[in-house]
Tab-separated table of C-alpha atoms (C1' of nucleotides) in Angstrom:
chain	number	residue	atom	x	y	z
A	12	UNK	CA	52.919	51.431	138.358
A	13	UNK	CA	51.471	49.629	135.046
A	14	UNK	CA	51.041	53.554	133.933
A	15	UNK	CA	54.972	53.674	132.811
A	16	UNK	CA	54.162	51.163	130.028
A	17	UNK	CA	50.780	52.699	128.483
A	18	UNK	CA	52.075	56.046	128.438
A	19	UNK	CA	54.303	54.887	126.133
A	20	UNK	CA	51.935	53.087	123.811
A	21	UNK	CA	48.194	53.877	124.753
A	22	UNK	CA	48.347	56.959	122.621
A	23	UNK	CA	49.812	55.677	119.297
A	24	UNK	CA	48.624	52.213	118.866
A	25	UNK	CA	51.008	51.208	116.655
A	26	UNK	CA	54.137	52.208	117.963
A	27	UNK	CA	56.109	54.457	115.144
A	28	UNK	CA	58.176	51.269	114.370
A	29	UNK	CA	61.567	52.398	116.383
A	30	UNK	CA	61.541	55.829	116.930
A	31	UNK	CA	59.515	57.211	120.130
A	32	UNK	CA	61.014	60.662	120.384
A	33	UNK	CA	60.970	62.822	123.075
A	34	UNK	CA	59.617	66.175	121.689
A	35	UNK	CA	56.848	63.663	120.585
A	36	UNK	CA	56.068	62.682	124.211
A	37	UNK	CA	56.506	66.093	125.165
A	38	UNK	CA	53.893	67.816	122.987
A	39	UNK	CA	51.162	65.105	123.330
A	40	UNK	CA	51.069	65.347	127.123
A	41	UNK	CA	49.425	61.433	127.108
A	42	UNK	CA	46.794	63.497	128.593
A	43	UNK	CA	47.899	62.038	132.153
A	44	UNK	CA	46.061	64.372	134.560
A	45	UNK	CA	48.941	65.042	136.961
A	46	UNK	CA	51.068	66.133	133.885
A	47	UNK	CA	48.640	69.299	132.830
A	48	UNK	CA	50.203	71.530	135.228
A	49	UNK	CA	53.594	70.802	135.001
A	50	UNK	CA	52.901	71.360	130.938
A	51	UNK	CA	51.498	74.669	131.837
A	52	UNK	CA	54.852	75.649	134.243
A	53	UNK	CA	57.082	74.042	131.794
A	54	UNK	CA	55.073	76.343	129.034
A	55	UNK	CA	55.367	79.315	131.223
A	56	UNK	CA	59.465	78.818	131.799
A	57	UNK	CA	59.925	77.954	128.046
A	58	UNK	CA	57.995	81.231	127.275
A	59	UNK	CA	60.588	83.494	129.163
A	60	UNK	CA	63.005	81.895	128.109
A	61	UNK	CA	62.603	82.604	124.617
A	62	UNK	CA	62.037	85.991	125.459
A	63	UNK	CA	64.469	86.760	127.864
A	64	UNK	CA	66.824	88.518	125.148
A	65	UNK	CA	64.215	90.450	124.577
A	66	UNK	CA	64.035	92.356	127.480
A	67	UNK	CA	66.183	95.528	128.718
A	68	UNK	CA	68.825	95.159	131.176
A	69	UNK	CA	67.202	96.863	133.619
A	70	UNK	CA	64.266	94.612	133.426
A	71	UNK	CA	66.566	91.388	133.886
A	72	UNK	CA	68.441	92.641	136.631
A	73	UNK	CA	64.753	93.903	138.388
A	74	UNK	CA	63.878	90.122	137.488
A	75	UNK	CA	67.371	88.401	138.720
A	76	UNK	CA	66.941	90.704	142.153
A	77	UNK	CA	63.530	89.053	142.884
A	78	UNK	CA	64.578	85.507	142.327
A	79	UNK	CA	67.509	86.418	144.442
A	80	UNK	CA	65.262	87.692	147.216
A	81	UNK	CA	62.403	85.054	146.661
A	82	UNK	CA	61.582	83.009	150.015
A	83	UNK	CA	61.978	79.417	148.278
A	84	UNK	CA	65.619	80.455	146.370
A	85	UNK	CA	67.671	79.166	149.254
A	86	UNK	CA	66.191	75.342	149.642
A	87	UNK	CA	65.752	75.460	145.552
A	88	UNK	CA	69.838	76.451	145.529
A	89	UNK	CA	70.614	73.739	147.647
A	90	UNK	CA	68.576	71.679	145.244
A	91	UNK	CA	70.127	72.656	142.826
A	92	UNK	CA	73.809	72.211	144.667
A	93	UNK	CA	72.915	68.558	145.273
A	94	UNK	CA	71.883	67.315	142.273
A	95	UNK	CA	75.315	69.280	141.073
A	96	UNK	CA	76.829	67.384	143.319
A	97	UNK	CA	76.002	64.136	141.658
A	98	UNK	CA	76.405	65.008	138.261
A	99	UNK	CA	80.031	66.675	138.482
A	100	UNK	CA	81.091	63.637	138.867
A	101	UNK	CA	80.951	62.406	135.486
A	102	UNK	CA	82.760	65.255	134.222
A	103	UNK	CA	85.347	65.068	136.686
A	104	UNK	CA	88.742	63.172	135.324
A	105	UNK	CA	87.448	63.645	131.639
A	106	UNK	CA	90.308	66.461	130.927
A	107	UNK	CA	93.371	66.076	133.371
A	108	UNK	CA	95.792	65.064	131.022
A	109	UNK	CA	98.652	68.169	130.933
A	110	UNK	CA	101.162	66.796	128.431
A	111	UNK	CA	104.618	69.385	128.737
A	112	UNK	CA	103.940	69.615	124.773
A	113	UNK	CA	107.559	69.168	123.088
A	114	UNK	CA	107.015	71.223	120.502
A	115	UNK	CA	106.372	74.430	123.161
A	116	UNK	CA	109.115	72.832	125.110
A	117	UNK	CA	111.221	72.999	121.592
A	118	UNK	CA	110.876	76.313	121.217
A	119	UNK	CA	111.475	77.244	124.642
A	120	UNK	CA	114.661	75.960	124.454
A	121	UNK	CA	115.296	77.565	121.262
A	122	UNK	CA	114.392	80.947	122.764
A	123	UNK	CA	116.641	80.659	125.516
A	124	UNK	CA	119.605	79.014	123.836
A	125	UNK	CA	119.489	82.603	121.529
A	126	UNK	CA	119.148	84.673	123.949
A	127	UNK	CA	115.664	86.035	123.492
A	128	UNK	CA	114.382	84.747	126.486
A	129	UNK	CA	116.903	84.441	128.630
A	130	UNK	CA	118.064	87.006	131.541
A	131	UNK	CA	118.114	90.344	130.086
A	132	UNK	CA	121.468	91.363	129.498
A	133	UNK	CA	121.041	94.820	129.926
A	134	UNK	CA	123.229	98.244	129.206
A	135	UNK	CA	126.472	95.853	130.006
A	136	UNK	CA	126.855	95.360	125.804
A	137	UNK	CA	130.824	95.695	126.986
A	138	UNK	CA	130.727	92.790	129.123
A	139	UNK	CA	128.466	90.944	126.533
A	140	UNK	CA	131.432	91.822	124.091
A	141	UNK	CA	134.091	90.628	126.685
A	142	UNK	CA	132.043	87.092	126.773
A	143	UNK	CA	131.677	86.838	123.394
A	144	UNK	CA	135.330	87.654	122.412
A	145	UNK	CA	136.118	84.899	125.199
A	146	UNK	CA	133.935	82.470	124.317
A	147	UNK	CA	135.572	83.431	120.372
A	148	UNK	CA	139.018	82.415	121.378
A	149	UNK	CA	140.624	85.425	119.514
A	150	UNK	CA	137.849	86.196	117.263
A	151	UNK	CA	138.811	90.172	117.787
A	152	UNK	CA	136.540	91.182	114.978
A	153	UNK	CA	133.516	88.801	116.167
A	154	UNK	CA	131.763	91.114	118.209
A	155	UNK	CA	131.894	94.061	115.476
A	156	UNK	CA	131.310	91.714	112.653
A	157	UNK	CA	128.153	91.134	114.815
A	158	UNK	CA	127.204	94.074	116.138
A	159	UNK	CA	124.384	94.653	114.196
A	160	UNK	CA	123.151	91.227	114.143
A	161	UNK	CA	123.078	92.118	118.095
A	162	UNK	CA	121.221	94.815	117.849
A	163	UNK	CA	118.833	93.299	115.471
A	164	UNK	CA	118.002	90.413	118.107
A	165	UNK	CA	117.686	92.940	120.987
A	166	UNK	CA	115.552	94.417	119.164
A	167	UNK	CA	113.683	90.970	118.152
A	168	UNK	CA	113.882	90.402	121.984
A	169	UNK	CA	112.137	93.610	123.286
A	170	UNK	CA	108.901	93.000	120.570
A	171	UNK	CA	108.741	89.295	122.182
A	172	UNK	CA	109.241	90.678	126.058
A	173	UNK	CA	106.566	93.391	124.905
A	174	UNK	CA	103.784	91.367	123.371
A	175	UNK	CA	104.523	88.427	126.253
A	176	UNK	CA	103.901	90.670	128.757
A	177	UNK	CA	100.728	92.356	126.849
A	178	UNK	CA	99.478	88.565	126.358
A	179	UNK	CA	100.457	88.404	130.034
A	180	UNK	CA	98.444	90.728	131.028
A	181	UNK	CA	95.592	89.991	128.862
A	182	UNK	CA	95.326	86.813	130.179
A	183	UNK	CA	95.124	87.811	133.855
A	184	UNK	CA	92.651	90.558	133.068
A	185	UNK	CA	90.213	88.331	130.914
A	186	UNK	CA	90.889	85.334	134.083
A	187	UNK	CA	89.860	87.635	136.633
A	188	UNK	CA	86.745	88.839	134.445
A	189	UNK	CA	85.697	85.701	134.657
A	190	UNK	CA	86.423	84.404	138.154
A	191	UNK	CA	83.953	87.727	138.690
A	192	UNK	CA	81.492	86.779	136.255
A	193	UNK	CA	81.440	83.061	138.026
A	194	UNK	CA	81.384	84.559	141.520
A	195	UNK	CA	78.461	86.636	140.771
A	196	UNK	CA	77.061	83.592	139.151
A	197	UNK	CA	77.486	81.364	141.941
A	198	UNK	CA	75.250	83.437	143.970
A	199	UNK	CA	71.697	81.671	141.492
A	200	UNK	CA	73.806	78.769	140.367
A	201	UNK	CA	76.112	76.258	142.266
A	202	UNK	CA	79.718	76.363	141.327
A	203	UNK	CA	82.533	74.426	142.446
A	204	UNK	CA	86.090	75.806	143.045
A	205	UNK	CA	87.066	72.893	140.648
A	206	UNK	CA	84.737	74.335	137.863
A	207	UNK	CA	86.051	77.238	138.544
A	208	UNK	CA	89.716	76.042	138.576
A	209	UNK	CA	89.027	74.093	134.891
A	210	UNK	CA	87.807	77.452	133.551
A	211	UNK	CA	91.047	78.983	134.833
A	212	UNK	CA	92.548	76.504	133.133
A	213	UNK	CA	90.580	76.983	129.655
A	214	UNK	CA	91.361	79.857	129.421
A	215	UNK	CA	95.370	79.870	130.531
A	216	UNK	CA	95.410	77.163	127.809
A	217	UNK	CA	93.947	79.228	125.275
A	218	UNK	CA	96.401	81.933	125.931
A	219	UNK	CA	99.384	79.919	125.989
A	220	UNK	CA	98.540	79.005	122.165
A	221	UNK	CA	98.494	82.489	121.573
A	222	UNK	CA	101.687	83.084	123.109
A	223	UNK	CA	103.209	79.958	121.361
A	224	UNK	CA	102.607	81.460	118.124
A	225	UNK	CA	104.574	84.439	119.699
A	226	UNK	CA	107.185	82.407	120.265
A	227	UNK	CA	106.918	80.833	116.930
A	228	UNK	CA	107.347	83.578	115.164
A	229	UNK	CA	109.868	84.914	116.915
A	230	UNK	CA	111.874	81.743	116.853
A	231	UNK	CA	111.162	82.210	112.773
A	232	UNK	CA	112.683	86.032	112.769
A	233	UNK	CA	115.781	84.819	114.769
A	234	UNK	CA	116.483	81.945	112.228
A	235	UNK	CA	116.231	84.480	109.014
A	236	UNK	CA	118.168	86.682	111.131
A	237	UNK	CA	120.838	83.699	111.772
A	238	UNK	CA	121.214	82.844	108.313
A	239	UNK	CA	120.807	86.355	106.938
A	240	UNK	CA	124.190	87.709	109.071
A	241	UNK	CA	125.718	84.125	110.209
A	242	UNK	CA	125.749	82.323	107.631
A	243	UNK	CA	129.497	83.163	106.063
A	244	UNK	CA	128.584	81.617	103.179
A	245	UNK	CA	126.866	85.024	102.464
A	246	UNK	CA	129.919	86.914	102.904
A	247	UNK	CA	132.079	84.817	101.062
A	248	UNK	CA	135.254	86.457	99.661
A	249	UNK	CA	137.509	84.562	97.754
A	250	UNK	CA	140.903	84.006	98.341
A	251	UNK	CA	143.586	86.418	96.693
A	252	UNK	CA	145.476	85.509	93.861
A	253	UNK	CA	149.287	84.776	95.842
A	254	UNK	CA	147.151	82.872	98.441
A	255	UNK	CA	145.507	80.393	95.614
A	256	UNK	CA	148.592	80.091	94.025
A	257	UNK	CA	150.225	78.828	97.085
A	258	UNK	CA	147.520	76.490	97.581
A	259	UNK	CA	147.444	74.880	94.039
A	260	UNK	CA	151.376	74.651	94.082
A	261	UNK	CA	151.179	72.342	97.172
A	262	UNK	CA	148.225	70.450	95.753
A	263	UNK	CA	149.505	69.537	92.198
A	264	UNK	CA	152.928	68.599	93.754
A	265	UNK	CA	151.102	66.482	96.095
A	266	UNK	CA	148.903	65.075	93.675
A	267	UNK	CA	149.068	61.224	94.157
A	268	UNK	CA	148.320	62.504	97.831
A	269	UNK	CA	146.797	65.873	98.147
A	270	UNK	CA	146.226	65.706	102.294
A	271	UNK	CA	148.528	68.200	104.314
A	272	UNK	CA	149.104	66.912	107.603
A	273	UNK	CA	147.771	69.424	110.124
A	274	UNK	CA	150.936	70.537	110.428
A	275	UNK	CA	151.145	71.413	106.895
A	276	UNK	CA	147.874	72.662	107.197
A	277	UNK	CA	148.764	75.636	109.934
A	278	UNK	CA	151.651	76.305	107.617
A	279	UNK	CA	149.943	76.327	104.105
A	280	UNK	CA	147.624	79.053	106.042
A	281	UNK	CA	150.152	81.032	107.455
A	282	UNK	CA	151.377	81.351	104.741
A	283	UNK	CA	148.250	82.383	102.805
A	284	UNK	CA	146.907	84.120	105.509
A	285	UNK	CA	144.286	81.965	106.187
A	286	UNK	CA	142.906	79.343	108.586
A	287	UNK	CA	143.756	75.781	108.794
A	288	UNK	CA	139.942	75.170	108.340
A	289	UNK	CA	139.980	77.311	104.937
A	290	UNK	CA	142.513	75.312	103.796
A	291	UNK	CA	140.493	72.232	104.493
A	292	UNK	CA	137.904	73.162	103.027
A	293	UNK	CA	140.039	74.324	99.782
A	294	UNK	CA	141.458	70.881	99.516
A	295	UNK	CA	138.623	69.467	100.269
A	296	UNK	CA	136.816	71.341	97.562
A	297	UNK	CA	139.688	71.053	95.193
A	298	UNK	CA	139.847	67.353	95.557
A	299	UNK	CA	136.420	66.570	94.794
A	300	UNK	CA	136.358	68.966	91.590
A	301	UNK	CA	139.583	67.952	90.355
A	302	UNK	CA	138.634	64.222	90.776
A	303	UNK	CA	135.470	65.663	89.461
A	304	UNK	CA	136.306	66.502	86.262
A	305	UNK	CA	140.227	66.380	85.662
A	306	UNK	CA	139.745	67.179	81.795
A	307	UNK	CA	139.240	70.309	83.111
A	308	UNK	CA	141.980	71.246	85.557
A	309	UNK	CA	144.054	69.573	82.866
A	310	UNK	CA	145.611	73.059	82.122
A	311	UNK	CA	145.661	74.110	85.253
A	312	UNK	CA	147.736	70.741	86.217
A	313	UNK	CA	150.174	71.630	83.638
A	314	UNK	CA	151.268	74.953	84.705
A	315	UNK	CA	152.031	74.200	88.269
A	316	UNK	CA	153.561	70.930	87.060
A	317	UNK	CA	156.066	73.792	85.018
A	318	UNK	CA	155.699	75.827	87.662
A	319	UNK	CA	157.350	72.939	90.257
A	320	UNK	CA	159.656	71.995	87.361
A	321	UNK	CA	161.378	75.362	87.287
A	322	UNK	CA	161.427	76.134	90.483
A	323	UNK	CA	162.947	72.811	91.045
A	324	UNK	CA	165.611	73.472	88.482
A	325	UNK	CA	166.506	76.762	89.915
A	326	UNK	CA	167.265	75.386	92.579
A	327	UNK	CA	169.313	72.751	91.449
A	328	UNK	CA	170.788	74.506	88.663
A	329	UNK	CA	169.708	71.681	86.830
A	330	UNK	CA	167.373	72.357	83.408
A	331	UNK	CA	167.314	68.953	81.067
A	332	UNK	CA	164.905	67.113	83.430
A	333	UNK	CA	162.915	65.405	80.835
A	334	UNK	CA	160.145	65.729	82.465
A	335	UNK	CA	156.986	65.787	80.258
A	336	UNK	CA	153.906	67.731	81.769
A	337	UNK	CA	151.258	66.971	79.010
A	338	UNK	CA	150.391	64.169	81.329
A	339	UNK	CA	150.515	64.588	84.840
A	340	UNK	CA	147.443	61.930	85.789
A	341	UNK	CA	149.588	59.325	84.332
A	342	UNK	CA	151.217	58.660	87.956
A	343	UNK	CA	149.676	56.945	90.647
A	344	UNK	CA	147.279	59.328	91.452
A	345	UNK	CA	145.926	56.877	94.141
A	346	UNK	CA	143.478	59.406	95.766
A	347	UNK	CA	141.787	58.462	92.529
A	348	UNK	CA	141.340	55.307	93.477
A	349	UNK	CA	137.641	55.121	93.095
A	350	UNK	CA	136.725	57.035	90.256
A	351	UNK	CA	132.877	56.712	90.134
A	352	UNK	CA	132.038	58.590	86.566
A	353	UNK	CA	134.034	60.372	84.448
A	354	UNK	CA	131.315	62.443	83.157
A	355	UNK	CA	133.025	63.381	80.023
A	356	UNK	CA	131.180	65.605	77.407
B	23	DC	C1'	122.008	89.027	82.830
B	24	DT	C1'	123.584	84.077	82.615
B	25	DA	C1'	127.029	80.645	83.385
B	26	DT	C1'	130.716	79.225	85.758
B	27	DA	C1'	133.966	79.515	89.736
B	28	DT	C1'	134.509	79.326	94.519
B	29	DG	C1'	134.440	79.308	99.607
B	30	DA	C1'	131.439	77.504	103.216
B	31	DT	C1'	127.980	74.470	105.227
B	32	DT	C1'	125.531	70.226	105.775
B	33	DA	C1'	124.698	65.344	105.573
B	34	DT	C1'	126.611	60.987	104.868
B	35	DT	C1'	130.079	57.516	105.241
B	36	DA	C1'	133.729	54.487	106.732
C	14	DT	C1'	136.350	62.072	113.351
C	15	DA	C1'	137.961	63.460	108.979
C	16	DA	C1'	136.916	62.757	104.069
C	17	DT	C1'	133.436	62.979	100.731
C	18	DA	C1'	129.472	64.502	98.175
C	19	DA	C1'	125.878	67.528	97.640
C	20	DT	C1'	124.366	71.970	98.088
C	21	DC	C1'	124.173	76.913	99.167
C	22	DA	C1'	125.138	81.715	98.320
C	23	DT	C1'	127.983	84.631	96.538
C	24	DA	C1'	131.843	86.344	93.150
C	25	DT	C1'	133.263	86.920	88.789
C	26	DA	C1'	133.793	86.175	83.835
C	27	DG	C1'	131.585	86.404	79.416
DNA sequence: CTATATGATTATTA
DNA sequence: TAATAATCATATAG
């Protein structure tokens, strides 16, 4: 009973000043006589330890067989399975949270709104066509404008579907390696299903990053893709020459207030052969350039001004209109209203 | 090849 | 929700 306290001091006197350390304990022994042969096994068990890599196989699994068969192995396993017992419950609860990880969630979502990793959609690239020229409204060309792109993302789709299913597979065959490796284990060692269960676990987890960056990258080639045959600002064309003309007619007569009605819209690109939302975004480009920098379309104001003019006067048979065109901004121009910097060089 | 023109998209605003 | 402003990506002129 007093023995507890001497070991600790008897041997140094003066008591290292903070630091007792174990290994320091362990090597002088304190030359307690019930402590020499425990030293000795403790000697022994350190010994083949360090030279257990040494051996051959052969030689461990002779060894591993004759612990398995030894008389004492089944009271030391259940030992060894109690004090387990006690212990695993410190580690239990440490790691449960499971958090549904947006950003995997993100790209999930992303994968299946493009159709990568949705249902496959098979041979049935007519009915695809059909859904798409549906879903179009009277986009006839869609599908054929996009054919490629399709065939581009199929082909995006069948790498993913491949490596999943390789990283699939993977995964099961490693998780079932080592389910065997712990079942043979738990034959010298106690392990519980839940150990086994958080290795499971491990493991699925350390997959699933894999097969995030799968999906990463894939999300990646289906964006380049997007932009690189989507994007119709790459295929821009620009308008032809009757079509412009049309459009620049309307807007210089209509220059205190250069905003077709939709109705005028629908008819401005009937008659240029384009859509109403081309010619909103012409007038809504034109607007902002010409209020811009009108020094420039200065010119360009005059001639359709002329151009109105004499059109007007054929009409009316009617040619001494004084009307002066050098300057048209002199009217009420009131979508000028707020003219923030006329950045004039 | 460089600079400008131009149609389309995106973000912001009222 | 449409207009605006900024920006992109290409077309075209020089």
């Amino acid at each position: 009973m007093d023995d507890q306290p001497r070991l600790m001091h008897s041997s140094h006197g003066v008591g290292m000043a903070g630091h007792p350390g174990l290994a320091q304990h362990m090597q002088d022994g304190t030359g307690g006589a019930d402590g020499e042969g425990r030293k000795q096994d403790i000697g022994d068990i350190l010994q083949q330890i360090m030279t257990i890599t040494d051996q051959s196989l052969d030689e461990a699994q002779a060894r591993k067989h004759a612990l398995n068969c030894h008389r004492m192995k089944p009271a030391l396993f259940n030992v060894l399975c109690e004090i387990k017992e006690k212990t695993v419950l410190s580690i239990r609860g440490a790691q449960e949270e499971e958090p549904p990880d947006a950003q995997l969630m993100r790209l999930d979502n992303m994968l299946l709104a493009e159709g990568v990793s949705g249902p496959e959609k098979g041979g049935g690239s007519a009915a695809a066509a059909a859904a798409a020229a549906a879903a179009g409204g009277g986009g006839s060309d869609n599908s054929v404008e996009h054919s490629d792109y399709r065939a581009k993302l199929s082909q995006i789709r069948q790498i993913y579907h491949t490596e999943l299913e390789k990283y699939e597979q993977a995964c099961n065959e490693f998780t079932t390696h080592v389910m065997n490796l712990l079942r043979e284990q738990s034959r010298t060692r106690p392990i519980s299903p839940k150990e086994i269960e958080r290795m499971v676990g491990i493991i699925h987890r350390k997959f699933s990053s894999i097969q995030m960056q799968l999906k990463q990258s894939t999300c990646e080639a289906v964006m380049i893709l997007r932009s690189r045959f989507l994007d119709a600002r790459r295929k821009r064309r620009n308008f032809n020459k009757q079509a412009t003309e049309i459009l620049n007619e309307y807007f210089y007569s209509h220059l205190s207030n250069p905003y077709p009605s939709e109705e005028a819209k629908e008819e401005l690109g009937k008659k240029c052969s384009i859509t109403v939302s081309q010619v909103s975004n012409w007038f809504g480009n034109k607007r902002i350039r010409y209020k811009k920098n009108i020094g420039k379309f200065q010119e360009e104001a005059n001639m359709y001004a002329a151009k109105t003019a004499a059109t007007a006067t054929n009409v009316s048979t009617h040619g001494s209109q004084a009307n002066s065109p050098s300057t048209p901004n002199s009217a009420g121009d009131s979508f000028l209203c707020d003219q923030p910097d006329a950045k004039s060089t």
